[in-house]
Coordinates of C-alpha atoms and ligand atoms in Angstrom, one line a residue:
M1 CA 254.3 7.1 145.2
T2 CA 252.9 9.0 148.2
A3 CA 249.4 9.8 148.2
V4 CA 248.6 13.6 148.1
K5 CA 247.1 14.4 151.6
E6 CA 246.3 17.4 150.9
T7 CA 245.2 20.1 148.1
A8 CA 246.9 23.0 147.4
A9 CA 243.8 25.1 147.7
E10 CA 244.2 23.5 151.5
R11 CA 247.2 24.5 152.1
R12 CA 246.9 28.3 150.7
I13 CA 244.1 29.8 149.3
L14 CA 244.2 29.6 145.8
T15 CA 243.0 32.8 143.6
Q16 CA 241.9 33.1 139.9
A17 CA 245.4 34.7 139.3
D18 CA 246.7 30.6 139.7
A19 CA 246.8 28.0 137.2
P20 CA 247.6 24.6 139.6
L21 CA 247.3 21.9 136.8
F22 CA 248.7 24.0 134.1
E23 CA 251.7 25.2 136.8
A24 CA 252.4 21.5 137.9
L25 CA 252.5 20.6 134.2
V26 CA 255.0 23.4 133.1
N27 CA 257.1 21.7 136.2
Y28 CA 257.1 18.4 135.4
A29 CA 257.9 19.1 131.6
E30 CA 261.0 21.1 133.0
S31 CA 261.9 18.4 135.2
A32 CA 264.7 15.9 134.4
A33 CA 262.5 12.8 135.0
V34 CA 263.3 9.6 132.9
P35 CA 260.2 8.7 131.0
F36 CA 259.9 4.9 131.4
D37 CA 256.0 5.3 130.8
V38 CA 253.8 5.9 128.2
P39 CA 253.2 8.4 125.5
G40 CA 255.7 6.1 123.7
H41 CA 257.1 9.7 122.2
K42 CA 258.7 9.8 125.9
M43 CA 257.9 13.6 126.0
G44 CA 259.1 13.8 122.6
A45 CA 262.4 12.4 122.5
S46 CA 263.3 12.1 118.6
D47 CA 263.2 14.7 116.3
T48 CA 260.6 14.2 114.0
P49 CA 258.8 16.4 111.6
F50 CA 256.0 16.2 114.1
R51 CA 257.8 17.8 117.1
Q52 CA 259.5 20.3 114.6
A53 CA 255.8 21.4 113.7
I54 CA 254.2 21.0 116.7
G55 CA 257.1 22.3 119.2
A56 CA 259.2 20.4 121.6
S57 CA 257.8 21.9 124.5
A58 CA 254.2 20.4 123.5
L59 CA 255.6 17.4 123.2
K60 CA 257.1 17.4 126.9
M61 CA 253.7 18.6 128.3
D62 CA 252.3 15.4 126.4
V63 CA 252.3 13.2 129.2
N64 CA 250.2 10.5 131.5
S65 CA 249.1 11.1 134.8
M66 CA 251.6 10.9 137.5
A67 CA 251.3 11.6 141.1
E68 CA 252.2 15.2 140.4
L69 CA 249.5 15.7 137.9
D70 CA 246.7 14.2 139.5
L71 CA 243.8 12.0 137.6
L72 CA 240.8 13.4 136.2
S73 CA 238.6 10.4 137.0
H74 CA 239.5 10.5 141.1
P75 CA 240.9 14.3 141.2
K76 CA 242.3 15.1 145.0
S77 CA 245.1 17.5 143.9
V78 CA 245.9 20.2 141.3
I79 CA 243.1 18.9 138.5
K80 CA 240.9 19.4 141.8
D81 CA 242.1 22.6 142.8
A82 CA 241.8 23.9 138.9
Q83 CA 238.0 22.7 138.5
N84 CA 237.5 24.1 141.7
L85 CA 238.7 27.5 140.4
A86 CA 237.1 26.9 137.2
A87 CA 233.4 26.4 139.3
K88 CA 234.1 29.6 141.2
S89 CA 234.8 31.7 138.2
F90 CA 231.5 30.6 136.4
G91 CA 229.3 30.7 139.5
A92 CA 228.8 27.2 139.7
D93 CA 229.3 24.8 142.4
H94 CA 231.2 21.7 140.9
A95 CA 233.1 22.2 137.5
F96 CA 234.3 18.8 135.3
F97 CA 236.7 19.0 132.9
L98 CA 236.0 17.8 129.5
V99 CA 238.4 16.3 126.9
N100 CA 236.0 15.3 124.3
G101 CA 234.1 18.7 124.0
T102 CA 230.5 19.6 125.1
T103 CA 229.5 16.4 122.7
T104 CA 230.5 14.6 125.7
G105 CA 228.9 17.3 128.2
I106 CA 225.6 16.8 126.7
H107 CA 225.4 13.2 126.7
A108 CA 226.8 13.3 130.6
M109 CA 223.9 15.8 131.2
I110 CA 221.0 13.5 129.6
L111 CA 222.5 10.4 131.3
A112 CA 223.0 12.4 134.9
A113 CA 219.6 13.9 134.6
C114 CA 217.2 11.3 133.0
R115 CA 216.3 7.6 133.5
P116 CA 215.2 5.5 130.4
G117 CA 211.7 6.2 129.5
E118 CA 211.7 9.5 131.1
T119 CA 210.5 12.7 129.1
L120 CA 213.2 15.3 127.9
I121 CA 211.9 18.3 126.8
V122 CA 214.3 19.7 123.8
P123 CA 214.2 22.2 121.0
R124 CA 213.5 20.5 117.4
N125 CA 216.8 22.6 116.1
C126 CA 219.2 20.8 119.0
H127 CA 223.0 20.0 118.5
K128 CA 223.3 16.5 116.7
S129 CA 225.0 15.5 120.6
V130 CA 221.4 15.7 121.9
I131 CA 220.2 13.1 119.4
D132 CA 222.8 10.7 120.2
G133 CA 222.4 11.5 123.8
M134 CA 218.8 10.3 123.4
I135 CA 220.1 7.2 122.1
L136 CA 222.7 6.8 124.8
S137 CA 219.8 7.4 127.5
G138 CA 217.0 5.6 126.2
V139 CA 214.9 8.8 127.0
S140 CA 211.4 10.0 125.7
P141 CA 212.0 13.5 123.6
V142 CA 209.1 16.1 123.2
F143 CA 210.1 19.0 121.0
M144 CA 209.8 22.7 120.8
L145 CA 210.2 24.3 117.5
P146 CA 212.1 27.7 118.2
E147 CA 211.7 31.0 116.2
V148 CA 212.2 30.9 112.9
D149 CA 213.8 34.5 111.3
E150 CA 212.8 34.6 107.4
Q151 CA 214.6 37.9 107.0
F152 CA 218.2 36.2 107.9
G153 CA 217.1 32.6 106.8
I154 CA 218.1 31.2 110.3
S155 CA 216.6 29.9 113.4
H156 CA 216.8 31.2 116.7
G157 CA 216.2 30.0 120.2
I158 CA 213.1 28.3 122.1
S159 CA 210.9 31.3 123.0
A160 CA 210.0 32.1 126.9
S161 CA 206.3 31.1 125.7
T162 CA 207.3 28.1 123.8
A163 CA 209.1 26.6 126.8
V164 CA 206.4 27.6 129.2
E165 CA 203.7 25.6 127.2
A166 CA 205.6 22.9 126.6
L167 CA 206.1 22.3 130.2
R168 CA 202.2 22.8 130.8
R169 CA 201.5 20.2 128.4
N170 CA 204.0 17.4 129.9
P171 CA 203.9 17.6 134.0
T172 CA 205.6 14.5 134.3
A173 CA 208.8 15.5 131.8
K174 CA 212.2 15.3 133.7
A175 CA 214.2 17.8 132.1
M176 CA 214.4 20.3 129.4
L177 CA 217.4 21.0 127.6
L178 CA 218.0 24.3 126.2
T179 CA 220.7 25.4 123.2
Y180 CA 221.9 29.0 125.1
P181 CA 223.4 30.9 123.2
T182 CA 222.0 29.4 119.7
Y183 CA 224.7 29.1 117.4
F184 CA 223.9 32.5 116.2
G185 CA 224.0 34.2 119.3
S186 CA 220.2 34.5 120.2
M187 CA 219.8 34.1 123.9
T188 CA 216.2 33.5 125.2
D189 CA 214.9 34.6 128.7
L190 CA 216.3 31.6 130.4
T191 CA 215.8 33.1 134.1
E192 CA 211.9 32.8 133.1
I193 CA 212.4 29.6 132.0
C194 CA 214.6 28.1 135.1
R195 CA 212.3 29.6 137.5
L196 CA 209.0 28.3 135.6
A197 CA 210.8 24.7 135.2
H198 CA 211.9 24.7 139.1
E199 CA 208.5 25.4 140.3
A200 CA 206.8 22.5 137.7
G201 CA 209.8 20.1 139.3
V202 CA 211.7 20.0 135.8
L203 CA 215.6 20.1 135.2
V204 CA 217.4 22.7 133.2
L205 CA 220.4 21.4 131.2
V206 CA 221.8 23.9 129.0
D207 CA 224.0 23.7 125.9
A208 CA 226.0 26.5 126.3
A209 CA 228.4 25.5 123.4
H210 CA 228.8 29.1 122.0
G211 CA 229.0 30.6 125.4
A212 CA 231.9 30.1 127.1
H213 CA 232.7 33.9 127.2
L214 CA 229.0 35.2 128.5
H215 CA 230.0 35.4 132.0
M216 CA 232.7 38.3 130.7
M217 CA 230.3 40.6 129.3
D218 CA 228.6 43.3 130.4
G219 CA 224.7 43.3 130.5
V220 CA 224.5 39.4 129.9
T221 CA 222.9 36.7 131.8
D222 CA 225.2 33.5 131.5
A223 CA 223.2 30.1 132.0
V224 CA 224.6 29.2 135.0
A225 CA 223.5 32.8 136.5
A226 CA 220.0 32.2 135.0
G227 CA 219.7 29.3 137.3
A228 CA 220.3 26.2 134.9
D229 CA 221.1 22.8 137.0
L230 CA 223.7 21.7 134.6
V231 CA 225.4 23.7 131.6
T232 CA 228.0 22.6 129.4
V233 CA 230.7 25.7 127.6
S234 CA 233.0 24.7 124.8
M235 CA 235.9 26.5 126.2
H236 CA 237.6 25.7 122.9
K237 CA 235.1 27.9 121.1
T238 CA 235.3 31.2 122.6
G239 CA 237.0 30.4 125.7
G240 CA 240.3 30.4 124.4
S241 CA 241.7 26.9 125.3
L242 CA 242.3 24.0 123.0
T243 CA 240.2 22.3 120.7
Q244 CA 238.2 19.4 122.6
S245 CA 238.5 21.1 125.7
S246 CA 235.1 21.6 127.3
L247 CA 233.4 22.4 130.8
L248 CA 230.4 20.8 132.5
L249 CA 228.9 23.2 135.3
L250 CA 227.0 22.1 138.2
K251 CA 224.7 24.6 139.9
G252 CA 222.6 23.5 143.0
S253 CA 221.7 20.1 144.5
R254 CA 218.8 19.2 142.2
I255 CA 221.5 16.9 140.4
S256 CA 224.1 15.2 142.8
S257 CA 227.7 15.8 141.8
E258 CA 228.9 12.2 142.4
K259 CA 226.5 11.1 139.9
V260 CA 227.9 13.9 137.5
R261 CA 231.6 12.5 138.3
K262 CA 230.5 9.1 137.9
V263 CA 229.0 9.5 134.5
T264 CA 231.8 11.5 133.0
G265 CA 233.8 8.8 134.4
M266 CA 232.0 6.7 132.1
L267 CA 232.3 8.4 129.1
Q268 CA 235.8 9.8 129.3
S269 CA 239.0 8.2 128.1
T270 CA 241.3 7.0 131.5
S271 CA 244.0 8.9 129.8
A272 CA 242.8 12.6 129.9
S273 CA 245.2 14.8 127.5
Y274 CA 247.3 16.7 130.3
L275 CA 247.3 19.3 126.8
L276 CA 243.7 19.6 126.9
M277 CA 243.4 20.0 130.4
S278 CA 245.9 22.2 131.3
S279 CA 244.5 24.5 128.4
L280 CA 241.5 24.5 130.4
D281 CA 243.1 25.7 133.4
A282 CA 245.0 28.2 131.6
A283 CA 242.3 29.8 129.5
R284 CA 239.9 30.0 132.8
R285 CA 242.5 31.9 134.5
E286 CA 243.0 34.4 131.0
L287 CA 239.2 35.0 131.1
A288 CA 238.9 35.3 135.0
L289 CA 241.8 38.2 134.9
H290 CA 241.5 39.8 131.8
G291 CA 238.3 38.7 129.8
R292 CA 236.0 41.6 131.3
T293 CA 238.3 44.1 129.8
A294 CA 239.0 42.3 126.8
F295 CA 235.3 42.1 126.0
R296 CA 235.2 45.9 126.8
R297 CA 237.9 46.4 124.3
L298 CA 236.3 44.6 121.7
R299 CA 232.7 46.2 121.8
P300 CA 233.4 49.5 120.0
I301 CA 235.7 47.9 117.2
A302 CA 232.8 45.6 116.6
E303 CA 230.3 48.2 116.5
A304 CA 232.3 50.4 114.4
A305 CA 232.3 47.1 112.1
V306 CA 229.1 46.9 111.7
R307 CA 228.5 50.3 110.7
S308 CA 230.8 50.3 108.1
I309 CA 229.5 46.9 106.6
E310 CA 226.2 48.2 106.7
A311 CA 227.0 51.9 105.0
G312 CA 226.7 50.6 101.5
G313 CA 223.1 49.5 102.4
T314 CA 223.7 45.9 100.8
Y315 CA 224.9 43.7 103.7
E316 CA 222.5 43.8 107.2
V317 CA 223.8 42.5 110.3
L318 CA 221.9 41.0 112.9
E319 CA 221.5 43.2 116.3
E320 CA 219.8 42.7 119.3
S321 CA 216.9 45.5 118.6
H322 CA 215.9 42.9 115.5
T323 CA 216.0 39.7 117.9
V324 CA 214.5 41.4 121.0
G325 CA 211.7 43.4 119.0
R326 CA 211.1 40.4 116.8
F327 CA 211.2 37.2 118.8
G328 CA 211.9 38.5 122.7
Q329 CA 215.4 37.3 122.8
S330 CA 218.7 39.2 123.4
H331 CA 222.0 38.9 121.0
D332 CA 225.6 38.2 121.4
W333 CA 227.2 40.9 119.8
T334 CA 230.6 39.0 119.2
K335 CA 228.3 36.9 116.9
L336 CA 228.7 38.9 113.4
V337 CA 226.0 37.1 111.6
I338 CA 226.1 39.3 108.2
R339 CA 222.7 39.1 105.8
V340 CA 224.5 39.2 102.1
N341 CA 221.5 37.6 99.3
G342 CA 221.4 41.6 99.1
L343 CA 224.4 41.0 96.8
G344 CA 222.7 38.6 94.6
M345 CA 224.8 35.7 96.0
S346 CA 224.2 32.9 98.5
G347 CA 226.0 33.0 102.2
F348 CA 227.8 29.6 100.7
E349 CA 229.1 32.0 97.6
V350 CA 230.3 34.6 100.0
Y351 CA 231.6 32.2 102.6
S352 CA 234.0 30.8 99.5
L353 CA 234.7 34.0 97.6
L354 CA 236.0 35.6 101.2
K355 CA 238.2 32.4 101.9
Q356 CA 239.3 32.2 97.9
R357 CA 239.9 35.8 97.6
Y358 CA 240.7 37.5 100.6
G359 CA 242.2 34.9 102.8
I360 CA 239.5 35.5 105.1
Q361 CA 238.1 31.7 106.7
M362 CA 234.4 32.5 108.3
E363 CA 232.6 30.2 110.8
L364 CA 229.9 29.4 108.8
A365 CA 227.7 30.2 106.1
E366 CA 223.8 29.5 105.6
G367 CA 221.3 30.7 102.5
Y368 CA 221.5 34.4 103.2
V369 CA 224.2 34.9 105.5
V370 CA 227.9 34.6 106.7
M371 CA 229.1 34.4 110.4
A372 CA 232.2 35.9 111.9
V373 CA 233.1 35.0 115.2
L374 CA 234.6 37.4 117.4
T375 CA 236.9 37.0 120.7
P376 CA 239.5 38.9 122.5
A377 CA 242.2 37.7 120.0
D378 CA 241.1 39.8 117.2
T379 CA 242.1 43.3 117.0
E380 CA 240.8 46.4 114.9
Q381 CA 243.7 44.8 112.0
S382 CA 241.8 41.6 111.8
I383 CA 238.4 42.7 111.9
G384 CA 239.3 45.7 109.1
R385 CA 240.0 42.7 107.1
L386 CA 236.9 41.5 106.9
V387 CA 235.4 44.6 106.5
D388 CA 237.4 45.8 103.9
A389 CA 237.1 42.8 102.2
L390 CA 232.9 42.5 102.7
L391 CA 232.9 46.3 101.1
D392 CA 235.1 45.1 97.9
I393 CA 232.6 42.0 97.1
E394 CA 229.9 44.9 97.5
R395 CA 232.1 47.4 95.1
T396 CA 232.9 44.6 92.7
E397 CA 230.1 41.9 93.1
T398 CA 226.3 43.4 93.5
T399 CA 224.0 42.5 90.5
G400 CA 221.1 44.3 92.0
Y401 CA 219.1 41.3 92.8
V402 CA 218.8 40.2 96.0
L403 CA 218.5 36.4 96.2
H404 CA 215.8 35.1 97.9
S405 CA 214.7 31.0 98.6
S406 CA 211.1 30.0 98.6
W407 CA 211.9 27.6 101.9
T408 CA 209.4 27.2 104.4
V409 CA 209.3 25.6 107.7
A410 CA 208.0 22.0 108.7
G411 CA 206.0 23.3 111.4
T412 CA 204.5 20.2 112.5
V413 CA 206.8 17.4 114.3
P414 CA 205.8 13.7 113.4
E415 CA 204.7 11.5 115.8
L416 CA 206.9 9.3 117.8
A417 CA 206.5 5.8 117.5
M418 CA 209.1 4.5 119.4
T419 CA 212.5 6.2 121.3
P420 CA 215.2 6.9 119.5
R421 CA 217.1 4.3 120.9
E422 CA 214.6 1.7 120.3
A423 CA 214.9 2.8 116.7
F424 CA 218.8 3.0 116.5
Y425 CA 218.6 -0.7 118.2
G426 CA 215.7 -2.1 115.6
E427 CA 216.6 -3.7 112.7
H428 CA 217.0 -1.3 109.6
E429 CA 216.5 -1.3 105.9
T430 CA 216.6 1.6 103.0
V431 CA 213.4 1.9 101.0
P432 CA 212.4 4.8 98.4
M433 CA 211.0 7.8 99.6
E434 CA 208.0 7.1 98.2
E435 CA 207.2 3.9 100.0
A436 CA 208.1 5.4 103.7
A437 CA 204.6 6.8 104.7
G438 CA 203.8 5.1 107.5
R439 CA 207.2 3.5 108.3
I440 CA 209.5 4.4 111.4
A441 CA 212.8 6.4 110.5
A442 CA 216.0 5.4 111.7
D443 CA 217.6 8.1 110.2
T444 CA 217.6 11.8 110.8
L445 CA 216.5 14.2 107.8
M446 CA 217.8 17.8 108.2
I447 CA 217.1 20.6 105.9
Y448 CA 219.4 23.3 105.8
P449 CA 218.7 26.3 106.0
P450 CA 217.0 26.8 108.8
G451 CA 218.8 23.6 110.4
I452 CA 215.4 22.1 111.1
P453 CA 215.0 18.1 111.0
L454 CA 211.8 17.0 109.1
V455 CA 212.1 13.6 110.6
L456 CA 214.2 12.3 113.6
P457 CA 214.6 8.4 114.4
G458 CA 211.6 6.8 116.1
E459 CA 209.0 8.8 114.2
R460 CA 207.0 8.0 111.9
M461 CA 207.3 9.2 108.1
T462 CA 204.4 10.4 106.8
D463 CA 203.0 12.0 103.1
E464 CA 203.8 15.4 104.4
V465 CA 207.4 14.7 105.4
I466 CA 208.0 13.0 102.3
Q467 CA 206.5 15.9 99.9
Q468 CA 208.8 18.4 102.4
Y469 CA 211.6 16.2 101.6
K470 CA 211.2 16.0 97.7
Y471 CA 210.7 19.9 97.6
Y472 CA 213.7 20.4 99.4
E473 CA 216.0 17.9 97.4
Q474 CA 214.5 19.8 93.9
A475 CA 213.6 23.5 94.7
A476 CA 215.3 24.9 97.6
G477 CA 218.0 24.2 100.3
A478 CA 219.9 21.0 100.7
V479 CA 218.8 18.3 102.8
L480 CA 221.0 16.3 105.1
S481 CA 220.4 12.3 105.4
G482 CA 222.2 9.5 106.9
T483 CA 221.1 7.7 104.1
K484 CA 223.6 7.4 101.1
Q485 CA 221.4 6.9 98.7
P486 CA 219.5 9.4 97.4
G487 CA 215.7 9.7 97.1
S488 CA 215.8 7.0 100.0
V489 CA 215.1 6.7 103.8
T490 CA 216.0 4.2 106.4
V491 CA 213.7 2.6 108.4
V492 CA 213.3 0.1 110.9
K493 CA 212.5 -3.4 109.6
G494 CA 208.5 -3.9 110.4
G495 CA 208.5 -0.6 112.2
T496 CA 204.4 0.1 110.8
E497 CA 202.2 -0.8 113.6
R498 CA 201.1 1.3 116.6
Ligands
LIG501 C1 224.8 23.8 119.4 C2 226.5 22.7 119.8 N1 226.3 22.0 120.8 C3 226.8 21.4 121.2 C4 228.2 21.2 120.1 C5 229.2 20.4 120.4 O1 230.4 20.5 121.2 P1 231.8 20.2 120.9 O2 232.5 20.3 119.2 O3 232.5 20.7 122.0 O4 232.0 18.8 121.4 C6 228.0 21.8 119.1 C7 229.3 22.2 118.3 O5 229.6 22.8 117.0 C8 227.4 23.3 119.0 O6 227.2 24.1 117.6

């Protein structure tokens, strides 16, 4: 095996029209190499039902690292070129391919930015991977409460004033992590938050799981452009690549690229999937070449759909005028958040009806809303099917009753008695909820909607938490808990004293 001395980029200038890893993989799959290496399906040599379903060429492309195809942990040729093109396309200085989704990117961002014991400021409604990242890293969290939208029954992002206040109260914090955009498409003033955080010497890490397409939209500032230090985007969600493939983007020199490379190497497989990695390369090219035009084509279709959905007066679609006016946050119009409680039904019921009666798979449901995600793969026809189905439901199912739940939101954050990592490694026991006051939670109790936890591992259970738990269990939305026994909670053994 000869060492690769120079990359393609060094031999010739690569442009966004190139997809060096994808092209090298296609060439390898088409070559007549006789595989005596793993994976053991040997490029799909046997005609199995799996090969028939997935296609012979997919298996031909499922190979392990060889000289022509570079190595993710120490990229020197086609992976390095592909990552450089991705960095350039997203306006970053470095891009790292991820094969276990944004989950890995979030763990890597926290591990690269913070040492054990350092303070990380995070939204209370952060994704589960952020809590797990705290356990892996041993950081001490400080929480910020998100803006709650009672009209749509969901939460939005952290307002700039909340972030500023968190920076002021935690002058020794190492980093702040923000979700931008939120699952529902809200975008806070990230540029201002980055400016103030950096002035205070605080790093900014962004969970942009739902924002892989933002850099291709007119009038939208993506997280890298806003000034964040590390950003993870789920290319597989809205960027067009295969499920599980994400990008970790690094901008500037506040965090060393070598540190990020080491951390991603620690967290990822040494047999990273070439199907996933090449799909990142190919999707980046598609977005870079055609993304902007595709979103311009999609926008009037989306706007016409909103007008049709709202025409009968039953539904309301979340729009920027609402999020800017009430919460000072902009909104990504590709997230079609449709309030359906005017039908007298919950979002969950409408979600099931759309699937069962009309064969339409929505992205999610909450108490009051269902959400559709629009991407360049959508057409007037596909969006028209959703509109027609919603209008049919409006005609046939409206009861004249508007469903309202009486949920209220936990406005306080319990005391952090130990770090989530200490709680994770403590000895645990499950106790009846009535006996849990004063104990330290080893579990998360989460209320849906609006997806804000009542308590997280390491936090002290209080009478207020227990009362809220009971209220939600009996009267309102669902409480999600890691404990299998209803009415109980897992706590740290002996963890009562301060
Ligand atoms: C806000 C948010 N962050 C992170 C993730 C994790 O992303 P991935 O599925 O790419 O691991 C998700 C997944 O849905 C998410 O919604």
